[in-house]
Amino acid sequence: MRTIDWNKESKTIMMIDQTLLPKEYRVIECATLSSLCEAIKTLRVRGAPALGAAGGFGVALAATLSSAIAMDGLIKDMNVAARTIKATRPTAVNLAWGVDRVMHAISDAYDVDGIRDIAISEAVRIAEEDVLINKKIGLYGAKLLDDGDTVMTHCNAGRLACVDWGTALGVIRSAVETGKEIKVIACETRPLNQGSRITTWELMQDNIPVTLITDSMSGHVMRERMVDKVIVGADRITEDVVFNKIGTYTHSVIAKEHEIPFYVAAPISTFDFKGWEGSVRIELRKPDELRFFGNEQLAPSDVPVYNPAFDVTPMENITAIITERGVFHPPFLLDEVLA
Amino acid sequence: MRTIDWNKESKTIMMIDQTLLPKEYRVIECATLSSLCEAIKTLRVRGAPALGAAGGFGVALAATLSSAIAMDGLIKDMNVAARTIKATRPTAVNLAWGVDRVMHAISDAYDVDGIRDIAISEAVRIAEEDVLINKKIGLYGAKLLDDGDTVMTHCNAGRLACVDWGTALGVIRSAVETGKEIKVIACETRPLNQGSRITTWELMQDNIPVTLITDSMSGHVMRERMVDKVIVGADRITEDVVFNKIGTYTHSVIAKEHEIPFYVAAPISTFDFKGWEGSVRIELRKPDELRFFGNEQLAPSDVPVYNPAFDVTPMENITAIITERGVFHPPFLLDEVLA
């Protein structure tokens, strides 16, 4: 089962409910627009590429559900749905991108059946393309891993952040597929523990050996030579830096200190060719993420907290960036990618 | 109330149950050796100096509880207790030191009452001396801090790690006492969150400004120049390295990268003059510490976990070690300390 998929028979959206992991694996069906929007809002589906697919499937679902018999009525219904879906996570660029791509595709249709067919096929294409991109990233990245390697990763740049396969974890999957024995060390990734909750679960499903550590142990495991390579994903890549989940920069400094290769795996869509470190404001998240975990209290309920969502890793700490167009080595990154 | 103390009336050990903080402040009584050992194992009492006192009080408690009427029987009972207490936290050098100091002191006794009296008075002396030592560490260390400094710390090397005042936090308290304005950044210290649960609570009690971060943010806050100095405690100091709470080494590498002074504050009793890195086995703690937090599940219940309690920071990463005998700069540490 993919992270998110279109059910051809029932014409509904199927997804893995990620809020229940690792305790429970449950596939849920979104047969209405409101159930899809609820799933996006509550992070049952998350991760930039997966949200792109969710946006596309959402508009296709709206087209299917609409009772309109004329083209303008159907397009009107779909436009309302498009706005509703985008509003669920207004900062998620990929969600809006997926919605807009399907809305753009239907302009080729000449009747309501055509609109419905194109909406579905374009949404499916978004999902298919995402898998293909990840497989290509995997193909290039797998060559960087050696048989017997132990690879450390942070957060979840895996199948469940995408439609399938994953970026950082996709590289590991591809290496395993070619017969290499790869072990993974997963950092738990405080404060939301995507590493311990999702990355470990994903890898255990695939029988790829994984060991969980706290984020603070990265220094110790690298000093003890327990790590051969580090691979992480990326939220945004500018010419000078990589923005990724908080903790990435710390791991990159430790890797540099121990001369351990530090790789970033990400699709070209992650590149922000106009941006630079200073042009991006780092999102500060709620203090309660550090004060509580579920019902458990971790700190005084009124303690001041600094909770940036991501940090900034300069290119000098990065050995290479693995994309679907190949492996790029700083500092000539953007020139090469654009070539 | 001190972190740990001897109750003269009931001849029992009183301690603040640190596992309940910050939710609840509760003083518990250990009237049996097994309740003390349970308290040490489950970290109701923790921190090197506090464990020194716990070791001393534990042997005194064993002497009090023993029904032996002859000296050799009493000493035998105390020796059994000494081994049992030491085995609760084998890496904690202070625990064994406290035990041994009381066992050594009783050799002056000439009857069973004398043994019991000496055991208690020597254990009480350990606790008293610890407070005095911390005040001296504070006095020396405070000179290293400047008015307006923001100091990052890891774990809890505070009042609650000691009998009172604290080592790393004692330095901060002493600096504040001299009128300097000091802000603290506390790392939460996974997996047991002594930083978020105890350090923040302690400092808030004293109205010293504190901000909580995840351990993984140390790189980000140092890169952003939000930290002027780092001060941590130590569990054991050998000629080549400092053993301290897991995560310390990671912070030390980040501090070195950013040329931020990295101080260790610890009493001379923490020094292991015969030991070296390879002579100390690092305690591996239970996997469930990373799989669960209280009733909340953080990871698959069967995920393999690597959970070392301590890591190893080489002297080259340490700017100075602050002791009750003064401030020592590596690499000539032991020669100076021994002088």
mmCIF file of N, CA, C and O in Angstrom, chain A residues 22-23 188 190 196-197 200 204 210-214 216-217 219-220 223 226 246-247 249-250 253-254 256-258 277 282 290 293-300 302 304-308 311-312, chain B residues 22-23 188 190 196-197 200 204 210-214 216-217 219-220 223 246-247 249-250 254 256-258 277 282 290 293-300 302-308 311-312:
data_model
loop_
_atom_site.group_PDB
_atom_site.id
_atom_site.type_symbol
_atom_site.label_atom_id
_atom_site.label_comp_id
_atom_site.label_asym_id
_atom_site.label_seq_id
_atom_site.Cartn_x
_atom_site.Cartn_y
_atom_site.Cartn_z
ATOM 1 N N PRO A 22 3.476 4.365 15.602
ATOM 2 C CA PRO A 22 3.708 2.967 15.216
ATOM 3 C C PRO A 22 2.769 1.985 15.922
ATOM 4 O O PRO A 22 2.897 0.787 15.736
ATOM 5 N N LYS A 23 1.843 2.529 16.710
ATOM 6 C CA LYS A 23 0.977 1.662 17.516
ATOM 7 C C LYS A 23 0.058 0.827 16.631
ATOM 8 O O LYS A 23 -0.188 -0.338 16.898
ATOM 9 N N GLU A 188 15.902 9.863 16.774
ATOM 10 C CA GLU A 188 14.477 9.937 17.112
ATOM 11 C C GLU A 188 13.801 11.207 16.602
ATOM 12 O O GLU A 188 12.620 11.199 16.297
ATOM 13 N N ARG A 190 13.617 14.835 17.866
ATOM 14 C CA ARG A 190 12.804 15.649 18.756
ATOM 15 C C ARG A 190 12.469 16.970 18.077
ATOM 16 O O ARG A 190 13.230 17.428 17.241
ATOM 17 N N SER A 196 11.660 8.193 15.439
ATOM 18 C CA SER A 196 11.337 7.008 16.243
ATOM 19 C C SER A 196 9.971 6.447 15.882
ATOM 20 O O SER A 196 9.766 5.232 15.924
ATOM 21 N N ARG A 197 9.021 7.310 15.518
ATOM 22 C CA ARG A 197 7.666 6.834 15.259
ATOM 23 C C ARG A 197 7.526 6.260 13.852
ATOM 24 O O ARG A 197 6.878 5.228 13.661
ATOM 25 N N THR A 200 11.613 4.280 11.871
ATOM 26 C CA THR A 200 11.885 2.921 12.355
ATOM 27 C C THR A 200 10.798 1.961 11.876
ATOM 28 O O THR A 200 11.093 0.852 11.441
ATOM 29 N N MET A 204 11.404 -1.300 9.503
ATOM 30 C CA MET A 204 11.094 -2.623 10.047
ATOM 31 C C MET A 204 10.109 -3.361 9.136
ATOM 32 O O MET A 204 10.199 -4.578 8.976
ATOM 33 N N VAL A 210 17.354 -1.665 11.631
ATOM 34 C CA VAL A 210 17.380 -0.280 12.104
ATOM 35 C C VAL A 210 17.572 -0.265 13.611
ATOM 36 O O VAL A 210 17.039 -1.114 14.323
ATOM 37 N N THR A 211 18.376 0.681 14.068
ATOM 38 C CA THR A 211 18.583 0.896 15.498
ATOM 39 C C THR A 211 18.225 2.331 15.820
ATOM 40 O O THR A 211 18.653 3.258 15.133
ATOM 41 N N LEU A 212 17.453 2.507 16.867
ATOM 42 C CA LEU A 212 17.001 3.840 17.275
ATOM 43 C C LEU A 212 17.974 4.440 18.285
ATOM 44 O O LEU A 212 18.408 3.768 19.214
ATOM 45 N N ILE A 213 18.309 5.726 18.096
ATOM 46 C CA ILE A 213 19.119 6.460 19.088
ATOM 47 C C ILE A 213 18.456 7.814 19.348
ATOM 48 O O ILE A 213 17.600 8.256 18.576
ATOM 49 N N THR A 214 18.875 8.477 20.429
ATOM 50 C CA THR A 214 18.458 9.865 20.622
ATOM 51 C C THR A 214 19.303 10.737 19.699
ATOM 52 O O THR A 214 20.408 10.358 19.289
ATOM 53 N N SER A 216 20.977 13.261 20.415
ATOM 54 C CA SER A 216 22.220 13.661 21.081
ATOM 55 C C SER A 216 23.315 12.614 20.987
ATOM 56 O O SER A 216 24.467 12.885 21.291
ATOM 57 N N MET A 217 22.952 11.384 20.587
ATOM 58 C CA MET A 217 23.946 10.312 20.503
ATOM 59 C C MET A 217 24.740 10.342 19.208
ATOM 60 O O MET A 217 25.656 9.545 19.033
ATOM 61 N N GLY A 219 26.986 12.237 18.063
ATOM 62 C CA GLY A 219 28.410 12.425 18.308
ATOM 63 C C GLY A 219 29.056 11.132 18.776
ATOM 64 O O GLY A 219 30.098 10.708 18.260
ATOM 65 N N HIS A 220 28.425 10.497 19.733
ATOM 66 C CA HIS A 220 28.986 9.272 20.308
ATOM 67 C C HIS A 220 29.095 8.157 19.258
ATOM 68 O O HIS A 220 30.138 7.515 19.140
ATOM 69 N N ARG A 223 31.857 8.991 16.799
ATOM 70 C CA ARG A 223 33.184 8.856 17.414
ATOM 71 C C ARG A 223 33.563 7.385 17.568
ATOM 72 O O ARG A 223 34.734 7.021 17.429
ATOM 73 N N MET A 226 30.632 3.878 14.426
ATOM 74 C CA MET A 226 29.469 3.019 14.178
ATOM 75 C C MET A 226 28.683 3.489 12.955
ATOM 76 O O MET A 226 27.693 2.858 12.582
ATOM 77 N N ILE A 246 15.148 20.454 12.260
ATOM 78 C CA ILE A 246 16.059 20.870 13.322
ATOM 79 C C ILE A 246 16.884 19.666 13.810
ATOM 80 O O ILE A 246 16.333 18.588 14.036
ATOM 81 N N GLY A 247 18.188 19.880 13.911
ATOM 82 C CA GLY A 247 19.098 18.810 14.310
ATOM 83 C C GLY A 247 20.032 18.411 13.184
ATOM 84 O O GLY A 247 21.115 17.878 13.430
ATOM 85 N N TYR A 249 21.815 20.289 11.167
ATOM 86 C CA TYR A 249 23.093 21.012 11.203
ATOM 87 C C TYR A 249 24.045 20.389 12.234
ATOM 88 O O TYR A 249 25.238 20.187 11.950
ATOM 89 N N THR A 250 23.506 20.090 13.412
ATOM 90 C CA THR A 250 24.332 19.462 14.452
ATOM 91 C C THR A 250 24.971 18.180 13.923
ATOM 92 O O THR A 250 26.186 17.980 14.052
ATOM 93 N N VAL A 253 27.901 18.858 11.492
ATOM 94 C CA VAL A 253 29.174 19.273 12.114
ATOM 95 C C VAL A 253 29.910 18.055 12.665
ATOM 96 O O VAL A 253 31.125 17.908 12.500
ATOM 97 N N ILE A 254 29.152 17.173 13.300
ATOM 98 C CA ILE A 254 29.754 15.953 13.862
ATOM 99 C C ILE A 254 30.330 15.083 12.742
ATOM 100 O O ILE A 254 31.436 14.537 12.867
ATOM 101 N N LYS A 256 31.387 16.054 9.822
ATOM 102 C CA LYS A 256 32.591 16.725 9.307
ATOM 103 C C LYS A 256 33.779 16.451 10.229
ATOM 104 O O LYS A 256 34.868 16.110 9.762
ATOM 105 N N GLU A 257 33.544 16.579 11.530
ATOM 106 C CA GLU A 257 34.599 16.337 12.524
ATOM 107 C C GLU A 257 35.186 14.933 12.370
ATOM 108 O O GLU A 257 36.382 14.727 12.564
ATOM 109 N N HIS A 258 34.343 13.979 12.000
ATOM 110 C CA HIS A 258 34.800 12.588 11.919
ATOM 111 C C HIS A 258 35.042 12.125 10.486
ATOM 112 O O HIS A 258 35.215 10.928 10.250
ATOM 113 N N GLU A 277 20.191 31.853 2.463
ATOM 114 C CA GLU A 277 19.913 31.631 3.879
ATOM 115 C C GLU A 277 19.054 32.731 4.488
ATOM 116 O O GLU A 277 18.057 32.466 5.150
ATOM 117 N N ILE A 282 12.795 31.143 9.528
ATOM 118 C CA ILE A 282 12.628 29.825 10.140
ATOM 119 C C ILE A 282 11.372 29.816 11.004
ATOM 120 O O ILE A 282 11.202 30.655 11.879
ATOM 121 N N LEU A 290 7.730 20.933 23.382
ATOM 122 C CA LEU A 290 8.831 20.516 24.251
ATOM 123 C C LEU A 290 8.383 20.305 25.694
ATOM 124 O O LEU A 290 9.098 19.689 26.481
ATOM 125 N N PHE A 293 4.624 15.465 25.909
ATOM 126 C CA PHE A 293 4.522 14.495 24.818
ATOM 127 C C PHE A 293 3.223 13.753 25.060
ATOM 128 O O PHE A 293 3.117 12.980 26.020
ATOM 129 N N GLY A 294 2.226 13.986 24.233
ATOM 130 C CA GLY A 294 0.903 13.423 24.486
ATOM 131 C C GLY A 294 0.430 13.901 25.842
ATOM 132 O O GLY A 294 0.393 15.106 26.103
ATOM 133 N N ASN A 295 0.121 12.959 26.694
ATOM 134 C CA ASN A 295 -0.374 13.317 28.024
ATOM 135 C C ASN A 295 0.744 13.452 29.053
ATOM 136 O O ASN A 295 0.478 13.767 30.209
ATOM 137 N N GLU A 296 1.992 13.178 28.646
ATOM 138 C CA GLU A 296 3.090 13.208 29.610
ATOM 139 C C GLU A 296 3.739 14.592 29.649
ATOM 140 O O GLU A 296 4.005 15.191 28.611
ATOM 141 N N GLN A 297 4.020 15.055 30.861
ATOM 142 C CA GLN A 297 4.644 16.370 31.028
ATOM 143 C C GLN A 297 6.155 16.210 31.085
ATOM 144 O O GLN A 297 6.681 15.415 31.856
ATOM 145 N N LEU A 298 6.881 16.956 30.235
ATOM 146 C CA LEU A 298 8.337 16.852 30.148
ATOM 147 C C LEU A 298 9.049 18.007 30.835
ATOM 148 O O LEU A 298 10.256 17.955 31.037
ATOM 149 N N ALA A 299 8.335 19.074 31.133
ATOM 150 C CA ALA A 299 8.969 20.302 31.620
ATOM 151 C C ALA A 299 7.927 21.130 32.361
ATOM 152 O O ALA A 299 6.721 20.892 32.204
ATOM 153 N N PRO A 300 8.381 22.120 33.153
ATOM 154 C CA PRO A 300 7.397 23.014 33.789
ATOM 155 C C PRO A 300 6.482 23.609 32.717
ATOM 156 O O PRO A 300 6.954 23.985 31.643
ATOM 157 N N ASP A 302 5.165 26.304 32.306
ATOM 158 C CA ASP A 302 5.350 27.714 31.934
ATOM 159 C C ASP A 302 6.805 28.033 31.576
ATOM 160 O O ASP A 302 7.188 29.197 31.504
ATOM 161 N N PRO A 304 9.961 28.951 29.459
ATOM 162 C CA PRO A 304 10.181 29.501 28.118
ATOM 163 C C PRO A 304 10.877 28.472 27.221
ATOM 164 O O PRO A 304 11.760 27.743 27.677
ATOM 165 N N VAL A 305 10.445 28.426 25.969
ATOM 166 C CA VAL A 305 10.951 27.417 25.029
ATOM 167 C C VAL A 305 11.347 28.090 23.727
ATOM 168 O O VAL A 305 10.689 29.038 23.283
ATOM 169 N N TYR A 306 12.443 27.627 23.136
ATOM 170 C CA TYR A 306 12.819 28.038 21.774
ATOM 171 C C TYR A 306 12.644 26.804 20.901
ATOM 172 O O TYR A 306 13.261 25.769 21.168
ATOM 173 N N ASN A 307 11.790 26.887 19.888
ATOM 174 C CA ASN A 307 11.422 25.690 19.134
ATOM 175 C C ASN A 307 11.406 25.927 17.622
ATOM 176 O O ASN A 307 10.344 25.878 16.991
ATOM 177 N N PRO A 308 12.583 26.188 17.024
ATOM 178 C CA PRO A 308 12.619 26.329 15.564
ATOM 179 C C PRO A 308 12.348 24.983 14.886
ATOM 180 O O PRO A 308 12.828 23.954 15.347
ATOM 181 N N ASP A 311 16.714 23.847 10.775
ATOM 182 C CA ASP A 311 17.961 24.584 10.895
ATOM 183 C C ASP A 311 18.619 24.651 9.533
ATOM 184 O O ASP A 311 18.044 24.205 8.521
ATOM 185 N N VAL A 312 19.802 25.196 9.517
ATOM 186 C CA VAL A 312 20.456 25.605 8.288
ATOM 187 C C VAL A 312 21.841 24.953 8.230
ATOM 188 O O VAL A 312 22.658 25.163 9.110
ATOM 189 N N PRO B 22 8.879 17.838 36.889
ATOM 190 C CA PRO B 22 8.459 19.064 37.584
ATOM 191 C C PRO B 22 6.998 19.040 38.030
ATOM 192 O O PRO B 22 6.519 20.009 38.576
ATOM 193 N N LYS B 23 6.334 17.903 37.785
ATOM 194 C CA LYS B 23 4.903 17.849 38.081
ATOM 195 C C LYS B 23 4.645 17.922 39.578
ATOM 196 O O LYS B 23 3.715 18.561 40.031
ATOM 197 N N GLU B 188 17.200 19.626 26.731
ATOM 198 C CA GLU B 188 16.232 18.774 27.438
ATOM 199 C C GLU B 188 16.845 17.470 27.959
ATOM 200 O O GLU B 188 16.434 16.943 28.965
ATOM 201 N N ARG B 190 17.663 14.070 26.374
ATOM 202 C CA ARG B 190 17.026 12.785 26.134
ATOM 203 C C ARG B 190 17.968 11.648 26.543
ATOM 204 O O ARG B 190 19.172 11.843 26.513
ATOM 205 N N SER B 196 15.000 19.176 30.867
ATOM 206 C CA SER B 196 13.690 19.835 30.803
ATOM 207 C C SER B 196 12.923 19.679 32.111
ATOM 208 O O SER B 196 12.197 20.573 32.514
ATOM 209 N N ARG B 197 13.112 18.541 32.780
ATOM 210 C CA ARG B 197 12.339 18.299 33.997
ATOM 211 C C ARG B 197 12.952 18.979 35.218
ATOM 212 O O ARG B 197 12.228 19.534 36.051
ATOM 213 N N THR B 200 15.458 23.127 34.368
ATOM 214 C CA THR B 200 14.566 24.283 34.199
ATOM 215 C C THR B 200 13.828 24.572 35.506
ATOM 216 O O THR B 200 13.709 25.729 35.904
ATOM 217 N N MET B 204 14.133 28.041 37.559
ATOM 218 C CA MET B 204 12.927 28.852 37.720
ATOM 219 C C MET B 204 12.636 29.113 39.201
ATOM 220 O O MET B 204 12.183 30.188 39.561
ATOM 221 N N VAL B 210 15.729 31.035 32.102
ATOM 222 C CA VAL B 210 16.114 29.800 31.427
ATOM 223 C C VAL B 210 15.204 29.580 30.223
ATOM 224 O O VAL B 210 14.008 29.873 30.279
ATOM 225 N N THR B 211 15.808 29.099 29.124
ATOM 226 C CA THR B 211 15.052 28.731 27.929
ATOM 227 C C THR B 211 15.359 27.281 27.607
ATOM 228 O O THR B 211 16.516 26.870 27.587
ATOM 229 N N LEU B 212 14.313 26.528 27.330
ATOM 230 C CA LEU B 212 14.450 25.098 27.037
ATOM 231 C C LEU B 212 14.579 24.874 25.534
ATOM 232 O O LEU B 212 13.848 25.463 24.738
ATOM 233 N N ILE B 213 15.537 23.999 25.144
ATOM 234 C CA ILE B 213 15.667 23.576 23.736
ATOM 235 C C ILE B 213 15.801 22.054 23.691
ATOM 236 O O ILE B 213 16.086 21.421 24.713
ATOM 237 N N THR B 214 15.617 21.473 22.496
ATOM 238 C CA THR B 214 15.948 20.053 22.332
ATOM 239 C C THR B 214 17.467 19.941 22.211
ATOM 240 O O THR B 214 18.147 20.900 21.827
ATOM 241 N N SER B 216 19.141 18.498 20.032
ATOM 242 C CA SER B 216 19.553 18.635 18.632
ATOM 243 C C SER B 216 19.683 20.080 18.188
ATOM 244 O O SER B 216 20.229 20.356 17.132
ATOM 245 N N MET B 217 19.159 21.015 18.991
ATOM 246 C CA MET B 217 19.224 22.437 18.621
ATOM 247 C C MET B 217 20.544 23.091 19.000
ATOM 248 O O MET B 217 20.760 24.258 18.679
ATOM 249 N N GLY B 219 23.495 22.852 17.897
ATOM 250 C CA GLY B 219 24.194 23.350 16.715
ATOM 251 C C GLY B 219 23.583 24.657 16.234
ATOM 252 O O GLY B 219 24.283 25.642 15.993
ATOM 253 N N HIS B 220 22.281 24.677 16.122
ATOM 254 C CA HIS B 220 21.581 25.857 15.615
ATOM 255 C C HIS B 220 21.795 27.072 16.525
ATOM 256 O O HIS B 220 22.124 28.162 16.047
ATOM 257 N N ARG B 223 25.386 28.278 16.213
ATOM 258 C CA ARG B 223 25.622 28.920 14.913
ATOM 259 C C ARG B 223 24.995 30.309 14.880
ATOM 260 O O ARG B 223 25.533 31.228 14.265
ATOM 261 N N ILE B 246 25.142 11.340 28.096
ATOM 262 C CA ILE B 246 25.110 11.204 26.652
ATOM 263 C C ILE B 246 24.622 12.524 26.020
ATOM 264 O O ILE B 246 23.628 13.086 26.470
ATOM 265 N N GLY B 247 25.362 12.967 25.024
ATOM 266 C CA GLY B 247 25.046 14.238 24.367
ATOM 267 C C GLY B 247 26.116 15.283 24.618
ATOM 268 O O GLY B 247 26.281 16.219 23.836
ATOM 269 N N TYR B 249 29.400 15.040 24.443
ATOM 270 C CA TYR B 249 30.421 15.064 23.398
ATOM 271 C C TYR B 249 29.931 15.829 22.165
ATOM 272 O O TYR B 249 30.662 16.639 21.598
ATOM 273 N N THR B 250 28.682 15.553 21.763
ATOM 274 C CA THR B 250 28.107 16.263 20.613
ATOM 275 C C THR B 250 28.185 17.778 20.834
ATOM 276 O O THR B 250 28.649 18.520 19.963
ATOM 277 N N ILE B 254 30.367 20.839 18.690
ATOM 278 C CA ILE B 254 29.699 22.040 18.164
ATOM 279 C C ILE B 254 30.347 23.304 18.752
ATOM 280 O O ILE B 254 30.593 24.286 18.040
ATOM 281 N N LYS B 256 33.398 23.648 19.875
ATOM 282 C CA LYS B 256 34.730 23.801 19.279
ATOM 283 C C LYS B 256 34.606 24.416 17.889
ATOM 284 O O LYS B 256 35.352 25.343 17.541
ATOM 285 N N GLU B 257 33.658 23.907 17.099
ATOM 286 C CA GLU B 257 33.425 24.424 15.739
ATOM 287 C C GLU B 257 33.157 25.924 15.771
ATOM 288 O O GLU B 257 33.569 26.651 14.866
ATOM 289 N N HIS B 258 32.469 26.389 16.813
ATOM 290 C CA HIS B 258 32.087 27.803 16.873
ATOM 291 C C HIS B 258 32.968 28.617 17.825
ATOM 292 O O HIS B 258 32.628 29.762 18.146
ATOM 293 N N GLU B 277 40.196 6.307 28.997
ATOM 294 C CA GLU B 277 38.970 6.056 28.245
ATOM 295 C C GLU B 277 38.631 4.577 28.150
ATOM 296 O O GLU B 277 37.508 4.165 28.427
ATOM 297 N N ILE B 282 30.995 1.803 29.339
ATOM 298 C CA ILE B 282 29.844 2.707 29.360
ATOM 299 C C ILE B 282 28.570 1.913 29.588
ATOM 300 O O ILE B 282 28.292 0.941 28.884
ATOM 301 N N LEU B 290 13.775 4.779 25.240
ATOM 302 C CA LEU B 290 13.559 5.488 23.972
ATOM 303 C C LEU B 290 12.239 5.114 23.304
ATOM 304 O O LEU B 290 11.780 5.812 22.403
ATOM 305 N N PHE B 293 7.648 7.254 26.691
ATOM 306 C CA PHE B 293 7.841 8.266 27.734
ATOM 307 C C PHE B 293 6.605 8.184 28.601
ATOM 308 O O PHE B 293 5.511 8.562 28.173
ATOM 309 N N GLY B 294 6.758 7.656 29.799
ATOM 310 C CA GLY B 294 5.589 7.404 30.643
ATOM 311 C C GLY B 294 4.655 6.472 29.901
ATOM 312 O O GLY B 294 5.057 5.393 29.465
ATOM 313 N N ASN B 295 3.425 6.911 29.720
ATOM 314 C CA ASN B 295 2.433 6.071 29.039
ATOM 315 C C ASN B 295 2.399 6.302 27.543
ATOM 316 O O ASN B 295 1.639 5.662 26.836
ATOM 317 N N GLU B 296 3.208 7.241 27.048
ATOM 318 C CA GLU B 296 3.162 7.555 25.622
ATOM 319 C C GLU B 296 4.179 6.712 24.857
ATOM 320 O O GLU B 296 5.335 6.592 25.269
ATOM 321 N N GLN B 297 3.728 6.147 23.739
ATOM 322 C CA GLN B 297 4.626 5.325 22.922
ATOM 323 C C GLN B 297 5.307 6.198 21.877
ATOM 324 O O GLN B 297 4.658 6.931 21.136
ATOM 325 N N LEU B 298 6.654 6.127 21.832
ATOM 326 C CA LEU B 298 7.436 6.965 20.920
ATOM 327 C C LEU B 298 7.947 6.196 19.712
ATOM 328 O O LEU B 298 8.437 6.798 18.762
ATOM 329 N N ALA B 299 7.894 4.873 19.781
ATOM 330 C CA ALA B 299 8.542 4.039 18.754
ATOM 331 C C ALA B 299 7.908 2.652 18.777
ATOM 332 O O ALA B 299 7.237 2.300 19.753
ATOM 333 N N PRO B 300 8.135 1.855 17.710
ATOM 334 C CA PRO B 300 7.634 0.474 17.750
ATOM 335 C C PRO B 300 8.164 -0.225 19.003
ATOM 336 O O PRO B 300 9.325 -0.046 19.372
ATOM 337 N N ASP B 302 9.112 -3.048 19.621
ATOM 338 C CA ASP B 302 10.181 -4.032 19.459
ATOM 339 C C ASP B 302 11.362 -3.486 18.640
ATOM 340 O O ASP B 302 12.204 -4.252 18.177
ATOM 341 N N VAL B 303 11.443 -2.164 18.471
ATOM 342 C CA VAL B 303 12.551 -1.601 17.684
ATOM 343 C C VAL B 303 13.866 -1.754 18.459
ATOM 344 O O VAL B 303 13.911 -1.510 19.670
ATOM 345 N N PRO B 304 14.936 -2.203 17.790
ATOM 346 C CA PRO B 304 16.235 -2.242 18.470
ATOM 347 C C PRO B 304 16.682 -0.821 18.846
ATOM 348 O O PRO B 304 16.467 0.122 18.077
ATOM 349 N N VAL B 305 17.265 -0.708 20.023
ATOM 350 C CA VAL B 305 17.659 0.598 20.555
ATOM 351 C C VAL B 305 19.087 0.527 21.052
ATOM 352 O O VAL B 305 19.499 -0.481 21.626
ATOM 353 N N TYR B 306 19.850 1.579 20.823
ATOM 354 C CA TYR B 306 21.174 1.726 21.440
ATOM 355 C C TYR B 306 21.056 2.879 22.424
ATOM 356 O O TYR B 306 20.694 3.988 22.038
ATOM 357 N N ASN B 307 21.324 2.609 23.691
ATOM 358 C CA ASN B 307 21.033 3.600 24.723
ATOM 359 C C ASN B 307 22.158 3.721 25.748
ATOM 360 O O ASN B 307 21.988 3.378 26.920
ATOM 361 N N PRO B 308 23.338 4.212 25.308
ATOM 362 C CA PRO B 308 24.413 4.428 26.275
ATOM 363 C C PRO B 308 24.071 5.596 27.204
ATOM 364 O O PRO B 308 23.523 6.600 26.761
ATOM 365 N N ASP B 311 28.685 9.549 27.343
ATOM 366 C CA ASP B 311 29.630 9.563 26.243
ATOM 367 C C ASP B 311 30.951 10.115 26.744
ATOM 368 O O ASP B 311 31.112 10.383 27.936
ATOM 369 N N VAL B 312 31.871 10.259 25.824
ATOM 370 C CA VAL B 312 33.261 10.498 26.164
ATOM 371 C C VAL B 312 33.733 11.749 25.413
ATOM 372 O O VAL B 312 33.681 11.790 24.192
#
